[in-house]
PDB file of C-alpha atoms in Angstrom:
ATOM      1  CA  MET V 253     -27.450   7.788   2.373  1.00 39.00           C
ATOM      2  CA  ARG V 254     -24.985  10.520   1.509  1.00 40.00           C
ATOM      3  CA  ARG V 255     -26.206  14.176   1.217  1.00 41.00           C
ATOM      4  CA  PRO V 256     -24.725  16.560  -1.323  1.00 34.00           C
ATOM      5  CA  ASP V 257     -22.996  18.549   1.394  1.00 40.00           C
ATOM      6  CA  GLN V 258     -21.107  15.580   2.672  1.00 46.00           C
ATOM      7  CA  PRO V 259     -17.468  15.181   1.795  1.00 43.00           C
ATOM      8  CA  SER V 260     -16.634  12.840  -1.085  1.00 39.00           C
ATOM      9  CA  SER V 261     -15.458   9.262  -0.273  1.00 39.00           C
ATOM     10  CA  SER V 262     -13.558   8.964  -3.522  1.00 43.00           C
ATOM     11  CA  ALA V 263     -10.310   9.255  -1.610  1.00 52.00           C
ATOM     12  CA  ALA V 264     -11.414   7.016   1.186  1.00 59.00           C
ATOM     13  CA  PRO V 265      -8.771   4.755   2.709  1.00 64.00           C
ATOM     14  CA  PRO V 266      -9.373   0.998   2.985  1.00 77.00           C
ATOM     15  CA  PHE V 267     -11.732   0.674   5.974  1.00 85.00           C
ATOM     16  CA  ASN V 268     -11.350  -2.020   8.502  1.00 87.00           C
ATOM     17  CA  ALA V 269     -15.069  -2.566   9.381  1.00 89.00           C
ATOM     18  CA  PRO V 270     -14.556  -5.485  11.848  1.00 89.00           C
ATOM     19  CA  THR V 271     -12.144  -3.481  13.954  1.00 92.00           C
ATOM     20  CA  ALA V 272     -14.526  -0.446  14.080  1.00 93.00           C
ATOM     21  CA  ARG V 273     -17.374  -2.707  15.214  1.00 93.00           C
ATOM     22  CA  ARG V 274     -15.126  -4.417  17.782  1.00 93.00           C
ATOM     23  CA  LEU V 275     -13.940  -1.168  19.231  1.00 94.00           C
ATOM     24  CA  ARG V 276     -17.415   0.240  19.476  1.00 95.00           C
ATOM     25  CA  ALA V 277     -18.657  -2.782  21.243  1.00 93.00           C
ATOM     26  CA  ALA V 278     -15.748  -2.817  23.700  1.00 94.00           C
ATOM     27  CA  LEU V 279     -16.672   0.750  24.721  1.00 95.00           C
ATOM     28  CA  GLY V 280     -20.285  -0.221  25.337  1.00 95.00           C
ATOM     29  CA  MET V 281     -21.438   2.222  22.632  1.00 96.00           C
ATOM     30  CA  GLY V 282     -24.252   1.774  20.103  1.00 95.00           C
ATOM     31  CA  PRO V 283     -24.194   3.220  16.583  1.00 96.00           C
ATOM     32  CA  GLU V 284     -26.315   6.023  17.886  1.00 97.00           C
ATOM     33  CA  HIS V 285     -23.729   7.018  20.418  1.00 97.00           C
ATOM     34  CA  VAL V 286     -20.938   7.036  17.693  1.00 97.00           C
ATOM     35  CA  ALA V 287     -23.100   9.089  15.362  1.00 97.00           C
ATOM     36  CA  HIS V 288     -23.862  11.580  18.171  1.00 97.00           C
ATOM     37  CA  GLY V 289     -20.196  11.981  18.969  1.00 97.00           C
ATOM     38  CA  MET V 290     -19.243  12.564  15.362  1.00 97.00           C
ATOM     39  CA  ARG V 291     -21.985  15.166  14.999  1.00 96.00           C
ATOM     40  CA  VAL V 292     -21.377  17.081  18.233  1.00 96.00           C
ATOM     41  CA  SER V 293     -17.650  16.786  18.593  1.00 94.00           C
ATOM     42  CA  TYR V 294     -16.412  16.806  14.953  1.00 95.00           C
ATOM     43  CA  GLY V 295     -19.080  18.912  13.199  1.00 94.00           C
ATOM     44  CA  LEU V 296     -20.389  16.214  10.903  1.00 96.00           C
ATOM     45  CA  PRO V 297     -24.182  16.848  11.169  1.00 95.00           C
ATOM     46  CA  TYR V 298     -25.185  14.290   8.518  1.00 96.00           C
ATOM     47  CA  VAL V 299     -23.788  11.244  10.345  1.00 96.00           C
ATOM     48  CA  THR V 300     -26.614   8.957  11.466  1.00 96.00           C
ATOM     49  CA  PRO V 301     -26.683   5.652  13.205  1.00 96.00           C
ATOM     50  CA  GLY V 302     -27.623   4.136   9.882  1.00 96.00           C
ATOM     51  CA  LEU V 303     -24.420   5.486   8.322  1.00 96.00           C
ATOM     52  CA  VAL V 304     -22.311   4.138  11.139  1.00 96.00           C
ATOM     53  CA  THR V 305     -23.981   0.774  10.687  1.00 95.00           C
ATOM     54  CA  ALA V 306     -23.370   0.862   6.923  1.00 93.00           C
ATOM     55  CA  TRP V 307     -19.574   1.505   7.596  1.00 93.00           C
ATOM     56  CA  GLU V 308     -19.481  -1.440  10.047  1.00 92.00           C
ATOM     57  CA  ARG V 309     -21.194  -3.787   7.528  1.00 89.00           C
ATOM     58  CA  GLY V 310     -18.877  -2.807   4.660  1.00 84.00           C
ATOM     59  CA  ILE V 311     -21.721  -1.294   2.715  1.00 86.00           C
ATOM     60  CA  ALA V 312     -20.061   2.103   2.692  1.00 88.00           C
ATOM     61  CA  SER V 313     -16.628   3.422   3.665  1.00 86.00           C
ATOM     62  CA  PRO V 314     -15.876   6.643   5.644  1.00 91.00           C
ATOM     63  CA  SER V 315     -13.885   9.369   3.886  1.00 87.00           C
ATOM     64  CA  GLY V 316     -10.610  10.502   5.284  1.00 82.00           C
ATOM     65  CA  PRO V 317     -12.222  13.214   7.569  1.00 88.00           C
ATOM     66  CA  GLU V 318     -14.919  10.914   8.628  1.00 93.00           C
ATOM     67  CA  LEU V 319     -12.445   8.178   9.541  1.00 90.00           C
ATOM     68  CA  THR V 320     -10.454  10.696  11.567  1.00 90.00           C
ATOM     69  CA  ALA V 321     -13.581  11.639  13.452  1.00 94.00           C
ATOM     70  CA  LEU V 322     -14.681   8.116  13.929  1.00 96.00           C
ATOM     71  CA  ALA V 323     -11.299   7.242  15.403  1.00 94.00           C
ATOM     72  CA  GLY V 324     -11.620  10.137  17.880  1.00 95.00           C
ATOM     73  CA  VAL V 325     -14.987   8.913  19.003  1.00 97.00           C
ATOM     74  CA  LEU V 326     -13.724   5.314  19.413  1.00 96.00           C
ATOM     75  CA  TRP V 327     -10.651   6.494  21.228  1.00 95.00           C
ATOM     76  CA  CYS V 328      -8.161   4.937  18.750  1.00 92.00           C
ATOM     77  CA  ALA V 329      -5.643   5.990  16.194  1.00 87.00           C
ATOM     78  CA  PRO V 330      -6.969   6.362  12.647  1.00 85.00           C
ATOM     79  CA  GLY V 331      -4.516   3.655  11.458  1.00 80.00           C
ATOM     80  CA  GLU V 332      -6.342   1.146  13.615  1.00 85.00           C
ATOM     81  CA  LEU V 333      -9.465   1.633  11.483  1.00 88.00           C
ATOM     82  CA  ILE V 334      -7.910   1.041   8.028  1.00 79.00           C
ATOM     83  CA  GLY V 335      -6.532  -1.961   6.242  1.00 74.00           C
ATOM     84  CA  ARG V 336      -3.015  -2.207   4.920  1.00 75.00           C
ATOM     85  CA  PRO V 337      -2.268   1.204   3.325  1.00 80.00           C
ATOM     86  CA  ARG V 338      -1.601   1.006  -0.408  1.00 79.00           C
ATOM     87  CA  THR V 339      -1.284   4.665  -1.490  1.00 84.00           C
ATOM     88  CA  LEU V 340       0.542   7.713  -0.337  1.00 89.00           C
ATOM     89  CA  ARG V 341      -2.635   9.286   0.959  1.00 86.00           C
ATOM     90  CA  GLU V 342      -3.651   6.102   2.799  1.00 82.00           C
ATOM     91  CA  HIS V 343      -0.261   5.941   4.531  1.00 88.00           C
ATOM     92  CA  ARG V 344      -0.644   9.582   5.661  1.00 88.00           C
ATOM     93  CA  ILE V 345      -4.142   8.974   6.962  1.00 79.00           C
ATOM     94  CA  ALA V 346      -2.961   5.840   8.741  1.00 77.00           C
ATOM     95  CA  ARG V 347      -0.448   7.911  10.631  1.00 82.00           C
ATOM     96  CA  GLY V 348      -3.111  10.573  11.473  1.00 78.00           C
ATOM     97  CA  LEU V 349      -1.125  13.350   9.903  1.00 87.00           C
ATOM     98  CA  PRO V 350      -2.594  16.302   7.999  1.00 90.00           C
ATOM     99  CA  PRO V 351      -1.027  16.835   4.415  1.00 93.00           C
ATOM    100  CA  GLU V 352       0.442  20.190   5.649  1.00 95.00           C
ATOM    101  CA  ASP V 353       2.603  18.342   8.222  1.00 95.00           C
ATOM    102  CA  VAL V 354       3.851  15.835   5.678  1.00 95.00           C
ATOM    103  CA  ALA V 355       4.543  18.513   3.044  1.00 96.00           C
ATOM    104  CA  ARG V 356       6.522  20.474   5.576  1.00 96.00           C
ATOM    105  CA  ALA V 357       8.548  17.630   6.834  1.00 95.00           C
ATOM    106  CA  VAL V 358       9.370  16.590   3.298  1.00 95.00           C
ATOM    107  CA  GLY V 359      10.243  20.071   2.145  1.00 95.00           C
ATOM    108  CA  LEU V 360       7.470  20.535  -0.456  1.00 95.00           C
ATOM    109  CA  GLU V 361       4.844  23.151  -1.188  1.00 95.00           C
ATOM    110  CA  LEU V 362       1.501  21.873   0.005  1.00 95.00           C
ATOM    111  CA  SER V 363      -0.045  22.160  -3.526  1.00 94.00           C
ATOM    112  CA  ARG V 364       2.701  20.138  -5.053  1.00 94.00           C
ATOM    113  CA  TYR V 365       2.537  17.482  -2.323  1.00 94.00           C
ATOM    114  CA  LEU V 366      -1.290  17.151  -2.807  1.00 93.00           C
ATOM    115  CA  ARG V 367      -0.802  16.756  -6.584  1.00 93.00           C
ATOM    116  CA  MET V 368       1.500  13.863  -5.794  1.00 91.00           C
ATOM    117  CA  GLU V 369      -1.127  12.303  -3.556  1.00 89.00           C
ATOM    118  CA  ASP V 370      -3.712  12.745  -6.308  1.00 87.00           C
ATOM    119  CA  SER V 371      -1.605  10.996  -8.904  1.00 85.00           C
ATOM    120  CA  ASP V 372      -0.198   8.433  -6.370  1.00 80.00           C
ATOM    121  CA  ASP V 373       3.289   9.138  -7.544  1.00 82.00           C
ATOM    122  CA  PHE V 374       5.844  10.759  -5.195  1.00 87.00           C
ATOM    123  CA  SER V 375       8.445  12.414  -7.546  1.00 85.00           C
ATOM    124  CA  GLY V 376      10.664  14.203  -4.883  1.00 86.00           C
ATOM    125  CA  THR V 377      14.419  14.161  -4.701  1.00 89.00           C
ATOM    126  CA  GLU V 378      16.338  11.378  -2.867  1.00 85.00           C
ATOM    127  CA  ARG V 379      16.408  13.526   0.226  1.00 91.00           C
ATOM    128  CA  GLN V 380      12.763  14.251   0.052  1.00 93.00           C
ATOM    129  CA  SER V 381      12.053  10.600  -0.402  1.00 89.00           C
ATOM    130  CA  ALA V 382      14.073   9.671   2.569  1.00 89.00           C
ATOM    131  CA  ALA V 383      12.167  12.317   4.680  1.00 94.00           C
ATOM    132  CA  LEU V 384       8.915  10.871   3.356  1.00 94.00           C
ATOM    133  CA  ALA V 385       9.891   7.367   4.458  1.00 92.00           C
ATOM    134  CA  GLY V 386      10.763   8.686   7.874  1.00 94.00           C
ATOM    135  CA  VAL V 387       7.636  10.824   8.522  1.00 94.00           C
ATOM    136  CA  LEU V 388       5.247   8.120   7.347  1.00 93.00           C
ATOM    137  CA  GLU V 389       7.370   5.266   8.883  1.00 91.00           C
ATOM    138  CA  LEU V 390       7.327   3.421   5.543  1.00 91.00           C
ATOM    139  CA  SER V 391       8.592  -0.186   5.116  1.00 90.00           C
ATOM    140  CA  LEU V 392      10.883  -0.702   2.072  1.00 91.00           C
ATOM    141  CA  PRO V 393       8.177  -2.315  -0.044  1.00 91.00           C
ATOM    142  CA  ASP V 394       5.736   0.534   0.809  1.00 90.00           C
ATOM    143  CA  PHE V 395       8.458   3.160   0.083  1.00 89.00           C
ATOM    144  CA  VAL V 396       9.069   1.653  -3.379  1.00 90.00           C
ATOM    145  CA  ALA V 397       5.397   1.604  -4.103  1.00 87.00           C
ATOM    146  CA  VAL V 398       4.447   5.143  -3.046  1.00 85.00           C
ATOM    147  CA  THR V 399       7.412   6.638  -4.814  1.00 84.00           C
ATOM    148  CA  GLY V 400       6.217   5.194  -8.047  1.00 83.00           C
ATOM    149  CA  ARG V 401       8.999   2.673  -8.464  1.00 88.00           C
ATOM    150  CA  GLU V 402       7.032  -0.580  -8.308  1.00 90.00           C
ATOM    151  CA  GLY V 403       6.181  -0.751 -11.954  1.00 91.00           C
ATOM    152  CA  ARG V 404       9.967  -0.309 -12.962  1.00 93.00           C
ATOM    153  CA  LEU V 405      10.909  -2.860 -10.436  1.00 95.00           C
ATOM    154  CA  ALA V 406       8.486  -5.425 -11.856  1.00 95.00           C
ATOM    155  CA  GLY V 407       9.792  -4.914 -15.355  1.00 95.00           C
ATOM    156  CA  LEU V 408      13.358  -5.386 -14.272  1.00 96.00           C
ATOM    157  CA  LEU V 409      12.535  -8.518 -12.298  1.00 96.00           C
ATOM    158  CA  ARG V 410      10.675 -10.104 -15.176  1.00 95.00           C
ATOM    159  CA  SER V 411      13.675  -9.551 -17.469  1.00 95.00           C
ATOM    160  CA  ALA V 412      16.043 -10.814 -14.802  1.00 95.00           C
ATOM    161  CA  VAL V 413      14.363 -14.172 -14.318  1.00 94.00           C
ATOM    162  CA  ASP V 414      13.906 -14.663 -18.082  1.00 91.00           C
ATOM    163  CA  THR V 415      17.502 -13.928 -19.093  1.00 92.00           C
ATOM    164  CA  ARG V 416      20.798 -13.426 -17.256  1.00 94.00           C
ATOM    165  CA  TRP V 417      20.015 -12.240 -13.730  1.00 96.00           C
ATOM    166  CA  GLN V 418      23.500 -10.934 -13.161  1.00 96.00           C
ATOM    167  CA  ALA V 419      22.928  -8.065 -15.666  1.00 96.00           C
ATOM    168  CA  TYR V 420      20.087  -6.747 -13.516  1.00 97.00           C
ATOM    169  CA  VAL V 421      21.768  -6.449 -10.163  1.00 96.00           C
ATOM    170  CA  ARG V 422      22.793  -2.843 -10.628  1.00 95.00           C
ATOM    171  CA  PRO V 423      19.539  -1.601 -12.275  1.00 96.00           C
ATOM    172  CA  VAL V 424      17.497  -3.193  -9.574  1.00 96.00           C
ATOM    173  CA  GLY V 425      19.700  -1.660  -6.951  1.00 94.00           C
ATOM    174  CA  LYS V 426      18.921   1.790  -8.291  1.00 91.00           C
ATOM    175  CA  VAL V 427      15.258   1.208  -7.620  1.00 91.00           C
ATOM    176  CA  VAL V 428      15.551  -0.679  -4.365  1.00 92.00           C
ATOM    177  CA  PRO V 429      18.160   0.441  -1.814  1.00 86.00           C
ATOM    178  CA  LEU V 430      19.312  -2.982  -0.671  1.00 91.00           C
ATOM    179  CA  GLU V 431      22.940  -4.182  -0.352  1.00 93.00           C
ATOM    180  CA  ARG V 432      24.418  -5.766  -3.461  1.00 94.00           C
ATOM    181  CA  HIS V 433      24.952  -9.211  -1.920  1.00 94.00           C
ATOM    182  CA  VAL V 434      21.308  -9.366  -0.908  1.00 94.00           C
ATOM    183  CA  LEU V 435      20.135  -8.416  -4.487  1.00 96.00           C
ATOM    184  CA  GLU V 436      22.404 -10.985  -6.029  1.00 96.00           C
ATOM    185  CA  LYS V 437      21.075 -13.751  -3.679  1.00 95.00           C
ATOM    186  CA  VAL V 438      17.411 -12.772  -4.339  1.00 96.00           C
ATOM    187  CA  LEU V 439      17.746 -12.358  -8.072  1.00 96.00           C
ATOM    188  CA  GLN V 440      19.554 -15.702  -8.309  1.00 96.00           C
ATOM    189  CA  GLU V 441      16.841 -17.498  -6.339  1.00 95.00           C
ATOM    190  CA  LEU V 442      14.070 -15.919  -8.411  1.00 95.00           C
ATOM    191  CA  HIS V 443      15.746 -16.857 -11.593  1.00 95.00           C
ATOM    192  CA  GLN V 444      16.169 -20.487 -10.457  1.00 94.00           C
ATOM    193  CA  ASP V 445      12.638 -20.683  -9.290  1.00 92.00           C
ATOM    194  CA  TYR V 446      11.173 -19.347 -12.554  1.00 92.00           C
ATOM    195  CA  GLN V 447      13.394 -21.433 -14.799  1.00 90.00           C
ATOM    196  CA  GLY V 448      12.771 -24.539 -12.624  1.00 87.00           C
ATOM    197  CA  GLN V 449       9.010 -23.968 -12.854  1.00 83.00           C
ATOM    198  CA  MET V 450       9.069 -23.607 -16.628  1.00 80.00           C
ATOM    199  CA  VAL V 451      11.145 -26.776 -17.059  1.00 75.00           C
ATOM    200  CA  ALA V 452       8.876 -28.750 -14.715  1.00 71.00           C
ATOM    201  CA  SER V 453       5.833 -27.655 -16.713  1.00 63.00           C
ATOM    202  CA  LEU V 454       7.308 -28.617 -20.002  1.00 60.00           C
ATOM    203  CA  SER V 455       8.628 -31.971 -18.739  1.00 57.00           C
ATOM    204  CA  TRP V 456       5.076 -33.303 -18.608  1.00 55.00           C
ATOM    205  CA  GLY V 457       5.057 -33.449 -22.327  1.00 55.00           C
ATOM    206  CA  GLY V 458       1.928 -33.836 -24.526  1.00 53.00           C
ATOM    207  CA  ASN V 459       0.100 -31.180 -26.479  1.00 52.00           C
ATOM    208  CA  SER V 460      -0.746 -29.120 -23.431  1.00 56.00           C
ATOM    209  CA  ALA V 461       2.815 -28.887 -22.128  1.00 50.00           C
ATOM    210  CA  ALA V 462       3.480 -25.459 -23.757  1.00 49.00           C
ATOM    211  CA  ASP V 463       0.128 -24.077 -22.493  1.00 53.00           C
ATOM    212  CA  GLN V 464       0.776 -25.347 -18.959  1.00 53.00           C
ATOM    213  CA  ALA V 465       4.255 -23.730 -19.085  1.00 54.00           C
ATOM    214  CA  GLY V 466       2.731 -20.497 -20.399  1.00 61.00           C
ATOM    215  CA  ASP V 467       0.164 -20.370 -17.631  1.00 69.00           C
ATOM    216  CA  ALA V 468       2.745 -21.150 -14.946  1.00 68.00           C
ATOM    217  CA  GLY V 469       5.090 -18.503 -16.287  1.00 76.00           C
ATOM    218  CA  ARG V 470       2.396 -15.801 -16.455  1.00 82.00           C
ATOM    219  CA  ASP V 471       1.363 -16.492 -12.936  1.00 83.00           C
ATOM    220  CA  PHE V 472       4.944 -16.328 -11.723  1.00 88.00           C
ATOM    221  CA  LEU V 473       5.576 -13.051 -13.499  1.00 90.00           C
ATOM    222  CA  GLU V 474       2.332 -11.400 -12.378  1.00 90.00           C
ATOM    223  CA  ARG V 475       3.384 -11.929  -8.791  1.00 90.00           C
ATOM    224  CA  ILE V 476       7.056 -11.220  -9.331  1.00 94.00           C
ATOM    225  CA  VAL V 477       7.230  -8.164  -7.017  1.00 94.00           C
ATOM    226  CA  GLU V 478       5.464 -10.016  -4.240  1.00 92.00           C
ATOM    227  CA  ARG V 479       7.884 -12.915  -4.624  1.00 94.00           C
ATOM    228  CA  PHE V 480      10.833 -10.486  -4.588  1.00 96.00           C
ATOM    229  CA  TRP V 481       9.934  -8.953  -1.183  1.00 95.00           C
ATOM    230  CA  ALA V 482       9.190 -12.467   0.230  1.00 93.00           C
ATOM    231  CA  LYS V 483      12.740 -13.513  -0.674  1.00 93.00           C
ATOM    232  CA  ALA V 484      14.378 -10.205   0.278  1.00 92.00           C
ATOM    233  CA  GLY V 485      12.808 -10.106   3.730  1.00 84.00           C
ATOM    234  CA  PRO V 486      15.031 -12.783   5.450  1.00 73.00           C
ATOM    235  CA  TYR V 487      18.213 -11.290   3.877  1.00 65.00           C
ATOM    236  CA  GLY V 488      17.362  -7.571   4.180  1.00 54.00           C
TER     237      GLY V 488
END
Protein backbone atom coordinates (compact mmCIF):
# COMPACT_ATOMS: atom_id res chain seq x y z
CA MET A 1 0.00 0.00 0.00
CA ARG A 2 3.01 2.27 0.42
CA ARG A 3 5.25 3.16 -2.51
CA PRO A 4 9.04 3.54 -2.18
CA ASP A 5 8.82 7.31 -2.62
CA GLN A 6 6.44 7.70 0.27
CA PRO A 7 7.71 9.07 3.59
CA SER A 8 8.47 6.50 6.26
CA SER A 9 5.91 5.97 9.02
CA SER A 10 8.55 4.86 11.55
CA ALA A 11 8.14 8.17 13.36
CA ALA A 12 4.37 8.18 13.08
CA PRO A 13 2.49 9.54 16.12
CA PRO A 14 -0.27 7.47 17.75
CA PHE A 15 -3.19 7.95 15.39
CA ASN A 16 -6.76 8.43 16.59
CA ALA A 17 -8.60 6.58 13.83
CA PRO A 18 -12.16 6.97 15.23
CA THR A 19 -11.76 10.73 15.45
CA ALA A 20 -10.52 10.95 11.86
CA ARG A 21 -13.48 8.91 10.66
CA ARG A 22 -15.92 11.00 12.70
CA LEU A 23 -14.53 14.32 11.43
CA ARG A 24 -14.66 13.17 7.83
CA ALA A 25 -18.27 12.05 8.18
CA ALA A 26 -19.22 15.34 9.88
CA LEU A 27 -17.87 17.21 6.86
CA GLY A 28 -19.89 15.03 4.50
CA MET A 29 -16.73 13.78 2.82
CA GLY A 30 -15.87 10.34 1.54
CA PRO A 31 -12.38 8.79 1.62
CA GLU A 32 -12.01 9.78 -2.03
CA HIS A 33 -12.52 13.46 -1.16
CA VAL A 34 -9.91 13.29 1.60
CA ALA A 35 -7.42 11.57 -0.68
CA HIS A 36 -8.02 14.14 -3.44
CA GLY A 37 -7.44 17.01 -1.02
CA MET A 38 -4.20 15.53 0.24
CA ARG A 39 -2.96 14.95 -3.29
CA VAL A 40 -3.88 18.35 -4.70
CA SER A 41 -3.40 20.68 -1.73
CA TYR A 42 -0.51 18.99 0.07
CA GLY A 43 1.51 17.37 -2.71
CA LEU A 44 1.06 13.76 -1.61
CA PRO A 45 0.34 12.05 -4.95
CA TYR A 46 0.35 8.51 -3.57
CA VAL A 47 -2.60 9.01 -1.18
CA THR A 48 -5.58 6.94 -2.35
CA PRO A 49 -9.05 6.40 -0.89
CA GLY A 50 -7.85 2.94 0.07
CA LEU A 51 -5.00 4.39 2.14
CA VAL A 52 -7.38 6.81 3.89
CA THR A 53 -9.69 3.89 4.69
CA ALA A 54 -6.75 1.88 6.03
CA TRP A 55 -5.88 4.74 8.40
CA GLU A 56 -9.47 4.96 9.61
CA ARG A 57 -9.63 1.21 10.24
CA GLY A 58 -6.36 1.18 12.15
CA ILE A 59 -4.67 -1.03 9.57
CA ALA A 60 -2.04 1.65 8.92
CA SER A 61 -1.02 4.95 10.51
CA PRO A 62 -0.16 8.21 8.76
CA SER A 63 3.35 9.57 9.12
CA GLY A 64 3.91 13.01 10.65
CA PRO A 65 3.65 14.90 7.31
CA GLU A 66 0.66 12.79 6.28
CA LEU A 67 -1.10 13.50 9.55
CA THR A 68 -0.52 17.24 9.15
CA ALA A 69 -2.00 17.12 5.66
CA LEU A 70 -4.93 15.01 6.80
CA ALA A 71 -5.67 17.52 9.55
CA GLY A 72 -5.65 20.30 6.98
CA VAL A 73 -8.15 18.50 4.77
CA LEU A 74 -10.38 17.73 7.76
CA TRP A 75 -10.16 21.31 9.06
CA CYS A 76 -8.80 20.37 12.47
CA ALA A 77 -5.60 20.67 14.47
CA PRO A 78 -3.11 17.79 14.11
CA GLY A 79 -3.41 17.17 17.83
CA GLU A 80 -7.06 16.19 17.38
CA LEU A 81 -6.01 13.23 15.25
CA ILE A 82 -3.51 11.64 17.59
CA GLY A 83 -3.87 9.81 20.85
CA ARG A 84 -2.14 10.90 24.02
CA PRO A 85 1.38 11.97 23.00
CA ARG A 86 4.14 9.90 24.57
CA THR A 87 7.38 11.10 23.02
CA LEU A 88 9.02 14.45 22.35
CA ARG A 89 8.25 14.17 18.63
CA GLU A 90 4.61 13.25 19.27
CA HIS A 91 4.12 16.25 21.56
CA ARG A 92 5.57 18.55 18.90
CA ILE A 93 3.35 17.08 16.18
CA ALA A 94 0.32 17.35 18.47
CA ARG A 95 0.96 21.09 18.70
CA GLY A 96 1.34 21.36 14.95
CA LEU A 97 4.85 22.81 15.28
CA PRO A 98 7.76 22.22 12.89
CA PRO A 99 11.01 21.17 14.56
CA GLU A 100 12.64 24.44 13.52
CA ASP A 101 10.21 26.45 15.65
CA VAL A 102 10.74 24.29 18.73
CA ALA A 103 14.52 24.33 18.37
CA ARG A 104 14.49 28.10 18.03
CA ALA A 105 12.20 28.63 21.03
CA VAL A 106 14.31 26.34 23.19
CA GLY A 107 17.63 27.80 22.04
CA LEU A 108 19.14 24.74 20.35
CA GLU A 109 20.63 24.08 16.95
CA LEU A 110 18.13 22.22 14.80
CA SER A 111 20.45 19.25 14.29
CA ARG A 112 20.95 18.81 18.02
CA TYR A 113 17.24 19.09 18.73
CA LEU A 114 16.43 16.48 16.06
CA ARG A 115 18.96 14.10 17.62
CA MET A 116 17.11 14.51 20.92
CA GLU A 117 13.84 13.65 19.19
CA ASP A 118 15.42 10.59 17.60
CA SER A 119 16.75 9.35 20.95
CA ASP A 120 13.61 10.48 22.80
CA ASP A 121 15.80 12.09 25.46
CA PHE A 122 15.84 15.86 25.91
CA SER A 123 19.14 16.76 27.53
CA GLY A 124 19.02 20.55 27.54
CA THR A 125 19.74 22.88 30.44
CA GLU A 126 17.15 23.74 33.07
CA ARG A 127 16.35 26.94 31.18
CA GLN A 128 15.97 25.06 27.92
CA SER A 129 13.82 22.43 29.62
CA ALA A 130 11.54 25.15 30.97
CA ALA A 131 11.31 26.69 27.49
CA LEU A 132 10.45 23.27 26.04
CA ALA A 133 7.68 22.79 28.59
CA GLY A 134 6.29 26.17 27.64
CA VAL A 135 6.36 25.86 23.87
CA LEU A 136 4.90 22.33 23.91
CA GLU A 137 2.50 23.09 26.79
CA LEU A 138 3.67 20.00 28.65
CA SER A 139 2.02 18.76 31.81
CA LEU A 140 4.41 17.88 34.62
CA PRO A 141 4.21 14.09 33.99
CA ASP A 142 4.84 14.64 30.28
CA PHE A 143 7.70 17.04 31.05
CA VAL A 144 9.39 14.42 33.24
CA ALA A 145 8.90 11.76 30.55
CA VAL A 146 10.22 13.70 27.54
CA THR A 147 13.24 15.04 29.44
CA GLY A 148 14.36 11.48 30.17
CA ARG A 149 13.71 11.58 33.91
CA GLU A 150 10.99 8.96 34.21
CA GLY A 151 13.37 6.02 34.59
CA ARG A 152 15.26 7.71 37.42
CA LEU A 153 11.99 8.70 39.07
CA ALA A 154 10.78 5.10 38.98
CA GLY A 155 14.00 3.86 40.59
CA LEU A 156 13.81 6.41 43.38
CA LEU A 157 10.16 5.68 44.07
CA ARG A 158 10.77 1.92 44.26
CA SER A 159 13.50 2.47 46.81
CA ALA A 160 11.35 4.93 48.77
CA VAL A 161 8.42 2.55 49.23
CA ASP A 162 10.67 -0.36 50.14
CA THR A 163 12.84 1.46 52.71
CA ARG A 164 12.65 4.82 54.55
CA TRP A 165 10.68 7.15 52.34
CA GLN A 166 11.98 10.23 54.17
CA ALA A 167 15.44 9.73 52.70
CA TYR A 168 14.08 10.11 49.16
CA VAL A 169 12.19 13.39 49.43
CA ARG A 170 15.18 15.46 48.33
CA PRO A 171 16.35 13.13 45.50
CA VAL A 172 12.82 12.90 44.09
CA GLY A 173 12.54 16.68 44.34
CA LYS A 174 15.54 17.04 42.05
CA VAL A 175 13.72 15.02 39.40
CA VAL A 176 10.20 16.37 39.90
CA PRO A 177 9.78 20.10 40.60
CA LEU A 178 7.06 19.79 43.24
CA GLU A 179 6.95 21.49 46.63
CA ARG A 180 8.56 19.56 49.46
CA HIS A 181 5.38 19.18 51.50
CA VAL A 182 3.64 17.64 48.48
CA LEU A 183 6.47 15.16 47.93
CA GLU A 184 6.49 14.22 51.61
CA LYS A 185 2.76 13.54 51.56
CA VAL A 186 2.87 11.51 48.34
CA LEU A 187 5.90 9.43 49.30
CA GLN A 188 4.44 8.67 52.70
CA GLU A 189 1.16 7.52 51.15
CA LEU A 190 2.94 5.37 48.55
CA HIS A 191 5.07 3.80 51.27
CA GLN A 192 2.01 3.03 53.38
CA ASP A 193 0.12 1.57 50.41
CA TYR A 194 3.02 -0.66 49.40
CA GLN A 195 3.82 -1.91 52.89
CA GLY A 196 0.13 -2.44 53.64
CA GLN A 197 -0.35 -4.46 50.48
CA MET A 198 2.65 -6.65 51.25
CA VAL A 199 1.47 -7.30 54.82
CA ALA A 200 -2.05 -8.09 53.62
CA SER A 201 -0.73 -10.60 51.09
CA LEU A 202 1.42 -12.35 53.68
CA SER A 203 -1.34 -12.45 56.27
CA TRP A 204 -3.19 -15.09 54.28
CA GLY A 205 -0.56 -17.60 55.32
CA GLY A 206 -0.02 -20.95 53.65
CA ASN A 207 2.62 -22.01 51.19
CA SER A 208 1.53 -19.52 48.53
CA ALA A 209 1.64 -16.43 50.77
CA ALA A 210 5.15 -15.44 49.76
CA ASP A 211 4.33 -15.92 46.07
CA GLN A 212 1.19 -13.80 46.41
CA ALA A 213 3.14 -11.09 48.20
CA GLY A 214 5.79 -11.19 45.51
CA ASP A 215 3.24 -10.86 42.71
CA ALA A 216 1.46 -8.01 44.48
CA GLY A 217 4.74 -6.24 45.10
CA ARG A 218 5.91 -6.56 41.51
CA ASP A 219 2.62 -5.23 40.18
CA PHE A 220 2.77 -2.26 42.55
CA LEU A 221 6.37 -1.43 41.61
CA GLU A 222 5.77 -1.79 37.87
CA ARG A 223 3.11 0.92 38.07
CA ILE A 224 4.90 3.07 40.64
CA VAL A 225 5.23 6.17 38.44
CA GLU A 226 1.55 5.99 37.47
CA ARG A 227 0.62 5.71 41.16
CA PHE A 228 2.89 8.63 42.00
CA TRP A 229 1.19 10.97 39.54
CA ALA A 230 -2.27 9.82 40.63
CA LYS A 231 -1.45 10.80 44.20
CA ALA A 232 0.44 13.97 43.33
CA GLY A 233 -2.39 15.35 41.20
CA PRO A 234 -4.73 16.44 44.02
CA TYR A 235 -1.87 18.02 45.98
CA GLY A 236 0.09 19.54 43.11
